[in-house]
mmCIF file of C-alpha atoms in Angstrom:
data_model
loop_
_atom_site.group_PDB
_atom_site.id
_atom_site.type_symbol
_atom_site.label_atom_id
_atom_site.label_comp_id
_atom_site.label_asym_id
_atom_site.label_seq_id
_atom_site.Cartn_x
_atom_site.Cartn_y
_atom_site.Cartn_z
ATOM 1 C CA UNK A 245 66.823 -85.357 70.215
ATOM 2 C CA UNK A 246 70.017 -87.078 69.035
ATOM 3 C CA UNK A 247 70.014 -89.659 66.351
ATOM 4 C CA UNK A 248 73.758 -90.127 66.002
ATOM 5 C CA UNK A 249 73.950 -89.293 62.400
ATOM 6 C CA UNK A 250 76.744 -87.497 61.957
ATOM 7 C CA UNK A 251 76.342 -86.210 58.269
ATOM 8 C CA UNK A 252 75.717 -82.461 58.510
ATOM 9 C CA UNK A 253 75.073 -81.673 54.372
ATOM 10 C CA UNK A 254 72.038 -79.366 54.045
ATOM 11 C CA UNK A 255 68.737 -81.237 52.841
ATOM 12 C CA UNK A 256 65.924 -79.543 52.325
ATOM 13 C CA UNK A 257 62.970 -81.685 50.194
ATOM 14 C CA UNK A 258 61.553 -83.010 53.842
ATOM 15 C CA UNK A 259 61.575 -86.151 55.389
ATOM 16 C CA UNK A 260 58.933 -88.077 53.060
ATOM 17 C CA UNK A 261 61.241 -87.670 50.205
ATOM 18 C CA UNK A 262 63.971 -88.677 51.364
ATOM 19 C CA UNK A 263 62.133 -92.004 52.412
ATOM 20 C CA UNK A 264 61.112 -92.136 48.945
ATOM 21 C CA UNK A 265 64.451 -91.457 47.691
ATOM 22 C CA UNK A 266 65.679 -94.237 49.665
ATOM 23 C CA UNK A 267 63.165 -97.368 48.820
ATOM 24 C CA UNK A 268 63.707 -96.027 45.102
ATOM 25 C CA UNK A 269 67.665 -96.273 45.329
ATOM 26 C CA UNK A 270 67.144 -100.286 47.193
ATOM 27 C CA UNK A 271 64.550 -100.790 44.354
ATOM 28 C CA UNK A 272 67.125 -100.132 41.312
ATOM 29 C CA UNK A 273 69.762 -101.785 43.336
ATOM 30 C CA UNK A 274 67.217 -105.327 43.272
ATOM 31 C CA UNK A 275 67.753 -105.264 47.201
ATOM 32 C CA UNK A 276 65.337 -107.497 49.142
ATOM 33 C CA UNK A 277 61.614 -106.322 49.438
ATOM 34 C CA UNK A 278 61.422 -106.411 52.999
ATOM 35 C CA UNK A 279 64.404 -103.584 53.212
ATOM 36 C CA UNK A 280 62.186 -100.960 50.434
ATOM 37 C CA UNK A 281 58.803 -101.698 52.618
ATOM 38 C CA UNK A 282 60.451 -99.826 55.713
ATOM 39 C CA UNK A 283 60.904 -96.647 54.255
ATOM 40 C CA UNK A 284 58.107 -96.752 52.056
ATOM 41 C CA UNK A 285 55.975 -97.650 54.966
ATOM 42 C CA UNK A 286 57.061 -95.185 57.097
ATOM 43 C CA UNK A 287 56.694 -92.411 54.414
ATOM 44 C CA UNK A 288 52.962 -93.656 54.200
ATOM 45 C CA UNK A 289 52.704 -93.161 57.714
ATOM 46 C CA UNK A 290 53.661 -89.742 58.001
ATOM 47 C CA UNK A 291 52.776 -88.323 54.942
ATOM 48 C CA UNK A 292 49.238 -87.168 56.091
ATOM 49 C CA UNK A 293 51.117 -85.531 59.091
ATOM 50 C CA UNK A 294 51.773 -81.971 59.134
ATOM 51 C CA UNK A 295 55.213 -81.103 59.341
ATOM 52 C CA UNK A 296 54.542 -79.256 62.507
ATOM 53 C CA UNK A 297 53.505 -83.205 63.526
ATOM 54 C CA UNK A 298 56.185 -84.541 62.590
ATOM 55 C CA UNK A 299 58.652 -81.945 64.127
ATOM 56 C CA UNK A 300 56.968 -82.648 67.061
ATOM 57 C CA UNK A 301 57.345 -86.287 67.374
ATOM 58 C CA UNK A 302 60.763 -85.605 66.526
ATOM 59 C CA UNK A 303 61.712 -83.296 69.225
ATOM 60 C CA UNK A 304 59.661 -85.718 71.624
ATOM 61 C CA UNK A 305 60.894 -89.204 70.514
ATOM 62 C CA UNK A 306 58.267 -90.555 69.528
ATOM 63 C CA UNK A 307 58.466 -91.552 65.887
ATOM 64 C CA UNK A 308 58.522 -95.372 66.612
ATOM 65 C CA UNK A 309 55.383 -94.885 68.065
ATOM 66 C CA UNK A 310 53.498 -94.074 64.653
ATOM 67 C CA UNK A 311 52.523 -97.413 62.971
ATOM 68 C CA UNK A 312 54.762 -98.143 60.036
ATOM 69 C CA UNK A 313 58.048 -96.456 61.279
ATOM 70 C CA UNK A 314 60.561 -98.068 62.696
ATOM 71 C CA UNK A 315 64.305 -97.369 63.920
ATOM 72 C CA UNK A 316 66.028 -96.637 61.175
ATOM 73 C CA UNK A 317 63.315 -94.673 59.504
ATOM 74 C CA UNK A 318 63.189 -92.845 61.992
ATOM 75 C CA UNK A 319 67.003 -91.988 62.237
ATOM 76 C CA UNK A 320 65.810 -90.498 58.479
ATOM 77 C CA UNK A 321 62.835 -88.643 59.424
ATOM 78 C CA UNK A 322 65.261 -86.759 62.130
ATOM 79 C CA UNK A 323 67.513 -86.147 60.387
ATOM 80 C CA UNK A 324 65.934 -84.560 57.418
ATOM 81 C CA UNK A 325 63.713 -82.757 59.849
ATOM 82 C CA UNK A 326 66.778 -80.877 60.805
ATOM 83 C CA UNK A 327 67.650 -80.023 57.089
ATOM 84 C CA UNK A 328 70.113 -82.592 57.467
ATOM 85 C CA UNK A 329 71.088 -85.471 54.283
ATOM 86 C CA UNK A 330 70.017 -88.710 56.217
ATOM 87 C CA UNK A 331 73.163 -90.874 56.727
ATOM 88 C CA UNK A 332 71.496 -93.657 54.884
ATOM 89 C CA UNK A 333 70.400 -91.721 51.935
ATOM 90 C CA UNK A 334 73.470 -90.241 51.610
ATOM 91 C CA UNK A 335 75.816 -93.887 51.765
ATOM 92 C CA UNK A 336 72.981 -95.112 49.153
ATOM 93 C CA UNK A 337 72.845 -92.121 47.190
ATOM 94 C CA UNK A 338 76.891 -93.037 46.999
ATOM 95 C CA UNK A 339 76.674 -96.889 46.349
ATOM 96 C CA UNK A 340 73.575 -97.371 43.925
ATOM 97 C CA UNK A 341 72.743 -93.848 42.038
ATOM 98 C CA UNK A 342 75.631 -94.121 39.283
ATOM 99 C CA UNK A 343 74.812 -95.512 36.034
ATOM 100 C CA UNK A 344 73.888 -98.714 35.235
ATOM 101 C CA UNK A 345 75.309 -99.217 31.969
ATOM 102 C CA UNK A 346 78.206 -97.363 29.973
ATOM 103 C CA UNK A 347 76.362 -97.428 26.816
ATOM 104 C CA UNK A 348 72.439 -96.291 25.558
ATOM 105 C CA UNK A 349 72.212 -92.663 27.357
ATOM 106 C CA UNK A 350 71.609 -91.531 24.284
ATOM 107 C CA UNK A 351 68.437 -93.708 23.009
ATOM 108 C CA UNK A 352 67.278 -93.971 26.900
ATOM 109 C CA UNK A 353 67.032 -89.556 26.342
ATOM 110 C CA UNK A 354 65.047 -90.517 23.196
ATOM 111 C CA UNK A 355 62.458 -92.868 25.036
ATOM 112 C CA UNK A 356 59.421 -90.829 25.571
ATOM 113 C CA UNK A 357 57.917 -93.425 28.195
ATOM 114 C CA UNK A 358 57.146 -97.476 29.163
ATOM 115 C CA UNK A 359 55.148 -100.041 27.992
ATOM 116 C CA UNK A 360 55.564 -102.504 30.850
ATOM 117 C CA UNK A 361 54.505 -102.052 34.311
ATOM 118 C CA UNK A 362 53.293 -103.492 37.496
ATOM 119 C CA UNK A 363 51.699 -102.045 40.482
ATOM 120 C CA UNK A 364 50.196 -103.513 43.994
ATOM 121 C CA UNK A 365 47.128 -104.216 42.116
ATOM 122 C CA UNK A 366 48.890 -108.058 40.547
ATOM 123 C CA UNK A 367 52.325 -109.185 41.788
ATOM 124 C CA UNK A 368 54.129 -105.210 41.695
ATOM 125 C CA UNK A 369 55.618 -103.673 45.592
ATOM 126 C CA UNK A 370 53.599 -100.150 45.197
ATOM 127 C CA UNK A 371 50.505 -98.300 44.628
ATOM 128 C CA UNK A 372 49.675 -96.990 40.939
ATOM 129 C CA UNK A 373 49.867 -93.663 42.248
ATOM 130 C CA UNK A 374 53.715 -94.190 43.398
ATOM 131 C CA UNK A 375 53.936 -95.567 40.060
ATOM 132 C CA UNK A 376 52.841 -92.482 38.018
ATOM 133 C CA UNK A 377 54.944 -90.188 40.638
ATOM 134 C CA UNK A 378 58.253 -91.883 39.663
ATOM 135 C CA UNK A 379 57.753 -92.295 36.031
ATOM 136 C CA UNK A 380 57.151 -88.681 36.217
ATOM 137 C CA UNK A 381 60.003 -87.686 38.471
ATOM 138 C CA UNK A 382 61.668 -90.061 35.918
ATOM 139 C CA UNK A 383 60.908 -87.854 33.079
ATOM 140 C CA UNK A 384 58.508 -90.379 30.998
ATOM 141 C CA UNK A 385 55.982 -88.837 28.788
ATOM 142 C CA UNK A 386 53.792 -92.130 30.037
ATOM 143 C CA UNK A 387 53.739 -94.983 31.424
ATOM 144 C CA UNK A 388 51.353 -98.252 31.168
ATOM 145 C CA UNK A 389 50.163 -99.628 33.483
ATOM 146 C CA UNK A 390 49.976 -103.246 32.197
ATOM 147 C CA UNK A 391 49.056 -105.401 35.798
ATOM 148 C CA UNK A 392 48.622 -109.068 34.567
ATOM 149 C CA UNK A 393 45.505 -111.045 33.546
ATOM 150 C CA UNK A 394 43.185 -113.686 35.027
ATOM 151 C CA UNK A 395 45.055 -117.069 34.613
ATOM 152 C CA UNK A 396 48.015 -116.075 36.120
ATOM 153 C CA UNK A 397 46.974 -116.405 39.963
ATOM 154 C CA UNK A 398 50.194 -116.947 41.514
ATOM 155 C CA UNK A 399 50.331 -113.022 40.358
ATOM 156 C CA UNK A 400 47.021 -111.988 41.636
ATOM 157 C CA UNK A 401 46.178 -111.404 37.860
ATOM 158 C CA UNK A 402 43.115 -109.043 37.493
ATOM 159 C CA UNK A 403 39.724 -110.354 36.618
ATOM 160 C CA UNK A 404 36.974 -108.458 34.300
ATOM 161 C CA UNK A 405 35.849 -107.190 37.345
ATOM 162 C CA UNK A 406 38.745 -105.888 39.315
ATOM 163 C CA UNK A 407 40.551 -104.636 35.701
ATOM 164 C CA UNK A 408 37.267 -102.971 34.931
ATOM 165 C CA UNK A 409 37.432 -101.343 38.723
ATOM 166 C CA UNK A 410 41.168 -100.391 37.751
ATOM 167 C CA UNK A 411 40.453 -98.547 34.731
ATOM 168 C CA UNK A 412 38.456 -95.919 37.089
ATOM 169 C CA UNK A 413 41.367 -95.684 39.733
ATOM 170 C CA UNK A 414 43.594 -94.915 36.704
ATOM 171 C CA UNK A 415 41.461 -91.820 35.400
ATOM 172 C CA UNK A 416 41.189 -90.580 39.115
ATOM 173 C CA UNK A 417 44.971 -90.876 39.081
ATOM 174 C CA UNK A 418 45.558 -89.237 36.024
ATOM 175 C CA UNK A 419 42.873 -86.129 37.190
ATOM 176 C CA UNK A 420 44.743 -86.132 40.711
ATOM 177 C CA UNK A 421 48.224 -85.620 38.685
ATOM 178 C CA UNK A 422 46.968 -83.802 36.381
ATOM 179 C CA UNK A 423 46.351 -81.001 38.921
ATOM 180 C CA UNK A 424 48.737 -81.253 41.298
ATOM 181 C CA UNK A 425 51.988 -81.443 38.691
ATOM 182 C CA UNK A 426 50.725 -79.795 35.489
ATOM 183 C CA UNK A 427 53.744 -82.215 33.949
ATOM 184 C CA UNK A 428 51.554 -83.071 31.069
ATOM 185 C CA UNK A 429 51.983 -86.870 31.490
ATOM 186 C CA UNK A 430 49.904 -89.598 31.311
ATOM 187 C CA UNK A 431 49.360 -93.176 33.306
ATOM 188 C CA UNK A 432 48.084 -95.385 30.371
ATOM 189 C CA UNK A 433 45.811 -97.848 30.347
ATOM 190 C CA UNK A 434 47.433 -101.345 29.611
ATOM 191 C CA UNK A 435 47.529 -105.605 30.605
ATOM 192 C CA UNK A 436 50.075 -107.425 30.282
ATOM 193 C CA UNK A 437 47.513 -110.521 29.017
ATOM 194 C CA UNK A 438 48.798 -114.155 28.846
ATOM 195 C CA UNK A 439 48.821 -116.045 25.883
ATOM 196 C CA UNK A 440 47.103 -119.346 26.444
ATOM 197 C CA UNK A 441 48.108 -122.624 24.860
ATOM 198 C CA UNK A 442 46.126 -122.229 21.842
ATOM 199 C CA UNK A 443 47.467 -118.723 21.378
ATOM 200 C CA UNK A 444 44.076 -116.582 22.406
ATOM 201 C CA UNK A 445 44.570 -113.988 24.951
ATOM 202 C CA UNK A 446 43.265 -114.649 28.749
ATOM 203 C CA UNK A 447 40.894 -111.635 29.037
ATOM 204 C CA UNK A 448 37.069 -110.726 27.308
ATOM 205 C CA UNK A 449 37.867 -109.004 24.325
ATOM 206 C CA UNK A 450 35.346 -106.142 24.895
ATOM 207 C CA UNK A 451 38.082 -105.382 27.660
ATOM 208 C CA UNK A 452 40.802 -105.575 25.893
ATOM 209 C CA UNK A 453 39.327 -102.770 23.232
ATOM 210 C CA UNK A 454 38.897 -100.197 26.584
ATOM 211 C CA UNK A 455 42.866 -100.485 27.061
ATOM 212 C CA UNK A 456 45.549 -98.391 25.273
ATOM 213 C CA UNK A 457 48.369 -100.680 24.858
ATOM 214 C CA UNK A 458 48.434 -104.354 25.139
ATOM 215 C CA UNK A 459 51.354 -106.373 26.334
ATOM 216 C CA UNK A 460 51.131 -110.487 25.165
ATOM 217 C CA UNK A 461 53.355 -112.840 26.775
ATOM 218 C CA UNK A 462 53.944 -116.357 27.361
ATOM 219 C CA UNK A 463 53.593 -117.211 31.094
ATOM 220 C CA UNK A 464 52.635 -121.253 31.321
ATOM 221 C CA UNK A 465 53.989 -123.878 29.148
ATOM 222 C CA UNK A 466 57.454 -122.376 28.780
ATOM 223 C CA UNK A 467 58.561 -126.023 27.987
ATOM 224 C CA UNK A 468 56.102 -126.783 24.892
ATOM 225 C CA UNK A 469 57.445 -128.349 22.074
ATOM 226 C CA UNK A 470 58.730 -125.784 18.834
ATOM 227 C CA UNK A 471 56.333 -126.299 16.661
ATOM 228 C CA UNK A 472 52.602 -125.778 19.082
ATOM 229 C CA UNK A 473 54.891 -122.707 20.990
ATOM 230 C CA UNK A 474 55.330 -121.298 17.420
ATOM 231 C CA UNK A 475 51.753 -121.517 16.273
ATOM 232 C CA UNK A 476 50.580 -120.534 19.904
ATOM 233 C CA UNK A 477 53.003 -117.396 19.365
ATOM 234 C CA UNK A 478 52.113 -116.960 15.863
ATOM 235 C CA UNK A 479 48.497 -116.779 16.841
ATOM 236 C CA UNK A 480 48.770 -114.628 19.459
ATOM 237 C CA UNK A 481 50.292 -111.911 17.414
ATOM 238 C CA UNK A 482 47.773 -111.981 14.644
ATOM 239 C CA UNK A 483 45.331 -111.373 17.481
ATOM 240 C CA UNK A 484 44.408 -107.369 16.378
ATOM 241 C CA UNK A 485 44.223 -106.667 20.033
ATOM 242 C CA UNK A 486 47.950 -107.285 20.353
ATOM 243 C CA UNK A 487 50.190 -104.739 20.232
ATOM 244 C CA UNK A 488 53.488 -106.006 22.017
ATOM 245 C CA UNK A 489 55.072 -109.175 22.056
ATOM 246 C CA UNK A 490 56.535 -109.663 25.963
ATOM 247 C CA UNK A 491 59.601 -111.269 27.068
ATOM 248 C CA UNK A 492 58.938 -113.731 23.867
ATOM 249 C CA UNK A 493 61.125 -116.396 24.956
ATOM 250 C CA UNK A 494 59.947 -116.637 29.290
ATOM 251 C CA UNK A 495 63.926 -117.270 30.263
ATOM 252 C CA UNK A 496 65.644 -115.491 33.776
ATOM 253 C CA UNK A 497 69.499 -115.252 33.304
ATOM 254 C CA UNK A 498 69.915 -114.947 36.984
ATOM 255 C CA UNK A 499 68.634 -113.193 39.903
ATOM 256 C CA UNK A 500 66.726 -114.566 43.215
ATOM 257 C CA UNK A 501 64.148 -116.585 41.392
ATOM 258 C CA UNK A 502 66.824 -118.978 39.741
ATOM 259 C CA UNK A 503 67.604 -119.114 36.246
ATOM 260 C CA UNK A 504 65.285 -120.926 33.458
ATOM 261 C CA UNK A 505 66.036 -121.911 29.911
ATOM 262 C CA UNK A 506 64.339 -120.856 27.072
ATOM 263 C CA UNK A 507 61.647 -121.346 25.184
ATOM 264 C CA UNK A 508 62.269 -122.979 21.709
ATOM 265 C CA UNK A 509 60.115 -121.973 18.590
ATOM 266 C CA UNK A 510 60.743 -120.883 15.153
ATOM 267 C CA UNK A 511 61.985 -116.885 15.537
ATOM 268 C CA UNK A 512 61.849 -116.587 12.294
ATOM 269 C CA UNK A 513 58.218 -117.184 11.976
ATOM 270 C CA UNK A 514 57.139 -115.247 15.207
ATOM 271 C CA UNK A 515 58.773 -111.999 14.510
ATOM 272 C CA UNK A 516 57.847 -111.953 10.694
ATOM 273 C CA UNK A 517 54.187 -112.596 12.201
ATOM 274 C CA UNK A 518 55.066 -109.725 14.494
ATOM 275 C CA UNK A 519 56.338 -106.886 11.335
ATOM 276 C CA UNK A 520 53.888 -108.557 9.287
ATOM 277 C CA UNK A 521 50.582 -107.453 11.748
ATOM 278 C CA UNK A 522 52.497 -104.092 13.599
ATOM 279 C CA UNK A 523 53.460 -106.026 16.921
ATOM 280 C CA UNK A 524 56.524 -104.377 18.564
ATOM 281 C CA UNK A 525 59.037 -107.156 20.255
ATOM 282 C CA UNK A 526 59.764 -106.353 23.623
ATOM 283 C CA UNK A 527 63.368 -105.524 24.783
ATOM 284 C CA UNK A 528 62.730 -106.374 28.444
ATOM 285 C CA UNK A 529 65.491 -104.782 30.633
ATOM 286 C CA UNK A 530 65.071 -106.553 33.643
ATOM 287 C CA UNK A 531 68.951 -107.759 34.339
ATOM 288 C CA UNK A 532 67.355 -111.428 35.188
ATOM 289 C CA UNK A 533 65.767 -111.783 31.967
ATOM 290 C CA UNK A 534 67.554 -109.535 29.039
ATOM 291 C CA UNK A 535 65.063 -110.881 26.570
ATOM 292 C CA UNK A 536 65.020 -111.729 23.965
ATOM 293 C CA UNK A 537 68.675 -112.902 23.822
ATOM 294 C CA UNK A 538 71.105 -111.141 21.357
ATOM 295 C CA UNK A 539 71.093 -113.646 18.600
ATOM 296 C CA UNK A 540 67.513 -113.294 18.249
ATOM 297 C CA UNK A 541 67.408 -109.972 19.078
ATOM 298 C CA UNK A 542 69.181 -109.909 15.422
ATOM 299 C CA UNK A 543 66.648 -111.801 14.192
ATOM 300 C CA UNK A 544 63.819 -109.780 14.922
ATOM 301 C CA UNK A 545 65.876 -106.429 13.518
ATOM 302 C CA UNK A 546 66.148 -108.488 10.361
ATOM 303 C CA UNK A 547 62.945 -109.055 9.998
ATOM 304 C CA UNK A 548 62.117 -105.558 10.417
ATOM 305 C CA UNK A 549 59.694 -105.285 13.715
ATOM 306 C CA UNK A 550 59.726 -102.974 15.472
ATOM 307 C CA UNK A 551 60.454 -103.002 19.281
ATOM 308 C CA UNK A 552 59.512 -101.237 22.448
ATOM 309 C CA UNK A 553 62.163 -101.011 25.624
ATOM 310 C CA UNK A 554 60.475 -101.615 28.758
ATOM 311 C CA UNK A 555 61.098 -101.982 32.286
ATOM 312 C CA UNK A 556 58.862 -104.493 33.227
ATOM 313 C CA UNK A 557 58.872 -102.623 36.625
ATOM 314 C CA UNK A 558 57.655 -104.140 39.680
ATOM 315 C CA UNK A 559 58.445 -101.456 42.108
ATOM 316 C CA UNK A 560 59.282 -97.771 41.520
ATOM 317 C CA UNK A 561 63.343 -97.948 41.581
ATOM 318 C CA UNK A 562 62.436 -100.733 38.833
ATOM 319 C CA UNK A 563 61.483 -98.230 36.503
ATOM 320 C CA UNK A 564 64.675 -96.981 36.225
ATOM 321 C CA UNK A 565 65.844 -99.949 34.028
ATOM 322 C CA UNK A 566 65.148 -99.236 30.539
ATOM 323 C CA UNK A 567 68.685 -98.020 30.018
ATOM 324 C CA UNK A 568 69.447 -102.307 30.098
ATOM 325 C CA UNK A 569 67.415 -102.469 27.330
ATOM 326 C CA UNK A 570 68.831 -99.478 25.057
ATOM 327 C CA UNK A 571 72.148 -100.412 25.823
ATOM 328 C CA UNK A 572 71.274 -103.783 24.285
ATOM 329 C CA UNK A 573 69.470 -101.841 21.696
ATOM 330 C CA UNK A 574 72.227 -100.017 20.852
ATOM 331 C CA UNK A 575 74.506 -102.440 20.344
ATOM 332 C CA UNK A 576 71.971 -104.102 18.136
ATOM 333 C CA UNK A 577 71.649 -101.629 15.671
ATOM 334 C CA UNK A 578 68.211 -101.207 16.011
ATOM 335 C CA UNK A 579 66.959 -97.385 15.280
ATOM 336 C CA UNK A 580 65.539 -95.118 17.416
ATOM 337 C CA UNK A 581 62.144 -94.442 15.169
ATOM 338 C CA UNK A 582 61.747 -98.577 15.249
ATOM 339 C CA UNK A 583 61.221 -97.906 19.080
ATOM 340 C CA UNK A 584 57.579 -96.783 19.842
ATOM 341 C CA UNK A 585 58.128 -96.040 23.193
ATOM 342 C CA UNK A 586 60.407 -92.944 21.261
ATOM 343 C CA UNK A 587 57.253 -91.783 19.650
ATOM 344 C CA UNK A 588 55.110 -89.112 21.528
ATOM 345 C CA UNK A 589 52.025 -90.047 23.015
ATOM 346 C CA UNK A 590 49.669 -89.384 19.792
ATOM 347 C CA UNK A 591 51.729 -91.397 17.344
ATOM 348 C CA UNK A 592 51.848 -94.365 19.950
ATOM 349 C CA UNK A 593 48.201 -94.086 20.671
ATOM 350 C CA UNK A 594 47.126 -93.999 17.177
ATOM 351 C CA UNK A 595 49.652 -97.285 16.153
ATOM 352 C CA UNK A 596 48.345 -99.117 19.433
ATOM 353 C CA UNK A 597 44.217 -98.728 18.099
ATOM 354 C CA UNK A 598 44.309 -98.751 14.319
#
């Protein structure tokens, strides 16, 4: 069977890799959804295949015919069936896998792992298990899996229920990769919990005690007046359950969801509240948000918090963003041992649950 790809480069980590490979590079490009769900479809559809099956529908034409894969996957499938490079990984491999930044290599090498992550479970693209696999292919230490909280429906945020029925799925994932990669990492267990007006946290607290690392952020309200934000803020971080302060000031710089202004409250007070009671500030990375913005991003140094750079991933390729945030981090000044996500997995664990 003929596919007309004409790229003849030997490939040899199979066709379901290469798929991955592919919806990773669209991912950390911030190409549209619909483009990533092809390929990561059709690698869900043939992955329980053998590759005998897959050869075989190959050879016979017949990919299309498998739910979930459709031309152009398939045009991937045959081609890295032959030991081929895939014409589309390889023009994508070309376009999207340089670097994103020309600073922070060298604190993004010192980052043991994430804070900040979503999966299919609220408003993230993939399963936790793709997830874990690309942190660890990513060469994180950990990663927390932080999937939002109640009040936020327009995320599918996670009731006590469903976040109790979570925390299970997470320790079969962890025993599953435990196993099969012997890397030694760890999927964390996390929410990113909003902070309600009068500054409690949207989740039972008995809840919040079963988690490892707890993100707080501001989801409603962005517009409140200074003075209730700051107290709502304020309160939120004395909160013992807190342990990270996210995206403190809610605004989006650019990107498909518009741009938003921020939110206006006394900095000074927040992140003094936040060194004060052991809160790390987020540096979110996402390129639509790059929060919080650099002149309060000086603030916060000042008032010596400390910080955690975080991806705020949504999809897999997402992940891939925390070199945003040490770039910015870099350029701030701020020191690698005032980043827990730098700290191994003990030292983060034992900060997190005093």
């Amino acid at each position: 069977m003929s596919d007309g790809t004409t790229n003849n480069t030997e490939y040899d980590a199979g066709p379901v890799a290469a798929l991955r490979r592919i919806a990773f590079l669209l991912e950390r490009a911030r190409e549209d959804t619909y483009k990533v769900k092809a390929f990561r479809g059709a690698a869900s559809a043939i992955l329980p295949l053998g590759e005998a099956d897959v050869a075989r529908a190959v050879d016979e034409g017949t990919l299309v015919a498998l739910p979930g894969v459709g031309a152009s996957s398939a045009k991937v499938i045959a081609a890295a069936v032959r030991g081929e490079v895939p014409d589309r990984l390889a023009s994508l491999e070309a376009q999207y896998a340089g670097p994103l930044t020309d600073g922070g290599a060298d604190l993004r090498a010192a980052l043991r792992g994430d804070l900040h992550s979503h999966s299919d479970w609220s408003d993230g693209g993939s399963p936790i298990e793709e997830m874990a696999m690309t942190a660890i292919e990513l060469g994180h230490d950990y990663l927390v899996l932080t999937d939002h909280s109640p009040r936020l429906k327009v995320a599918r945020g996670l009731s006590a229920e469903r976040l109790s029925r979570q925390l299970g799925v997470v320790d079969a994932v962890n025993e599953h990769l435990g196993s099969d990669v012997g890397s030694g990492f760890t999927l964390l267990k996390g929410i990113e919990v909003d902070i309600l007006d009068d500054g409690s946290l949207d989740q039972a607290d008995d809840l919040l005690a079963r988690l490892d690392v707890r993100v707080a952020s501001v989801h409603s309200k962005l517009k409140m007046e200074a003075a209730p934000m700051t107290r709502r803020m304020v309160a939120a971080v004395r909160n013992p359950r807190t342990n990270v302060l996210g995206h403190c000031t809610g605004r989006l710089v650019t990107g498909n969801r518009g741009t938003r202004g921020q939110s206006t409250f006394d900095a000074r007070a927040v992140f003094e509240a936040c060194a004060e009671h052991d809160v790390a500030v987020e540096i979110n990375s996402r390129p639509e948000r790059r929060d919080p913005p650099s002149d309060l991003l000086a603030v916060a140094r000042d008032a010596g918090c400390l910080f955690s750079i975080d991806s705020d991933a949504h999809a897999p390729g997402q992940l891939d963003f925390l070199v945003l945030g040490c770039e910015r981090a870099e350029e701030a000044g701020i020191e690698a041992d005032r980043i827990v996500n730098t700290w191994p997995r003990e030292r983060l664990m034992e900060w997190a649950n005093p």
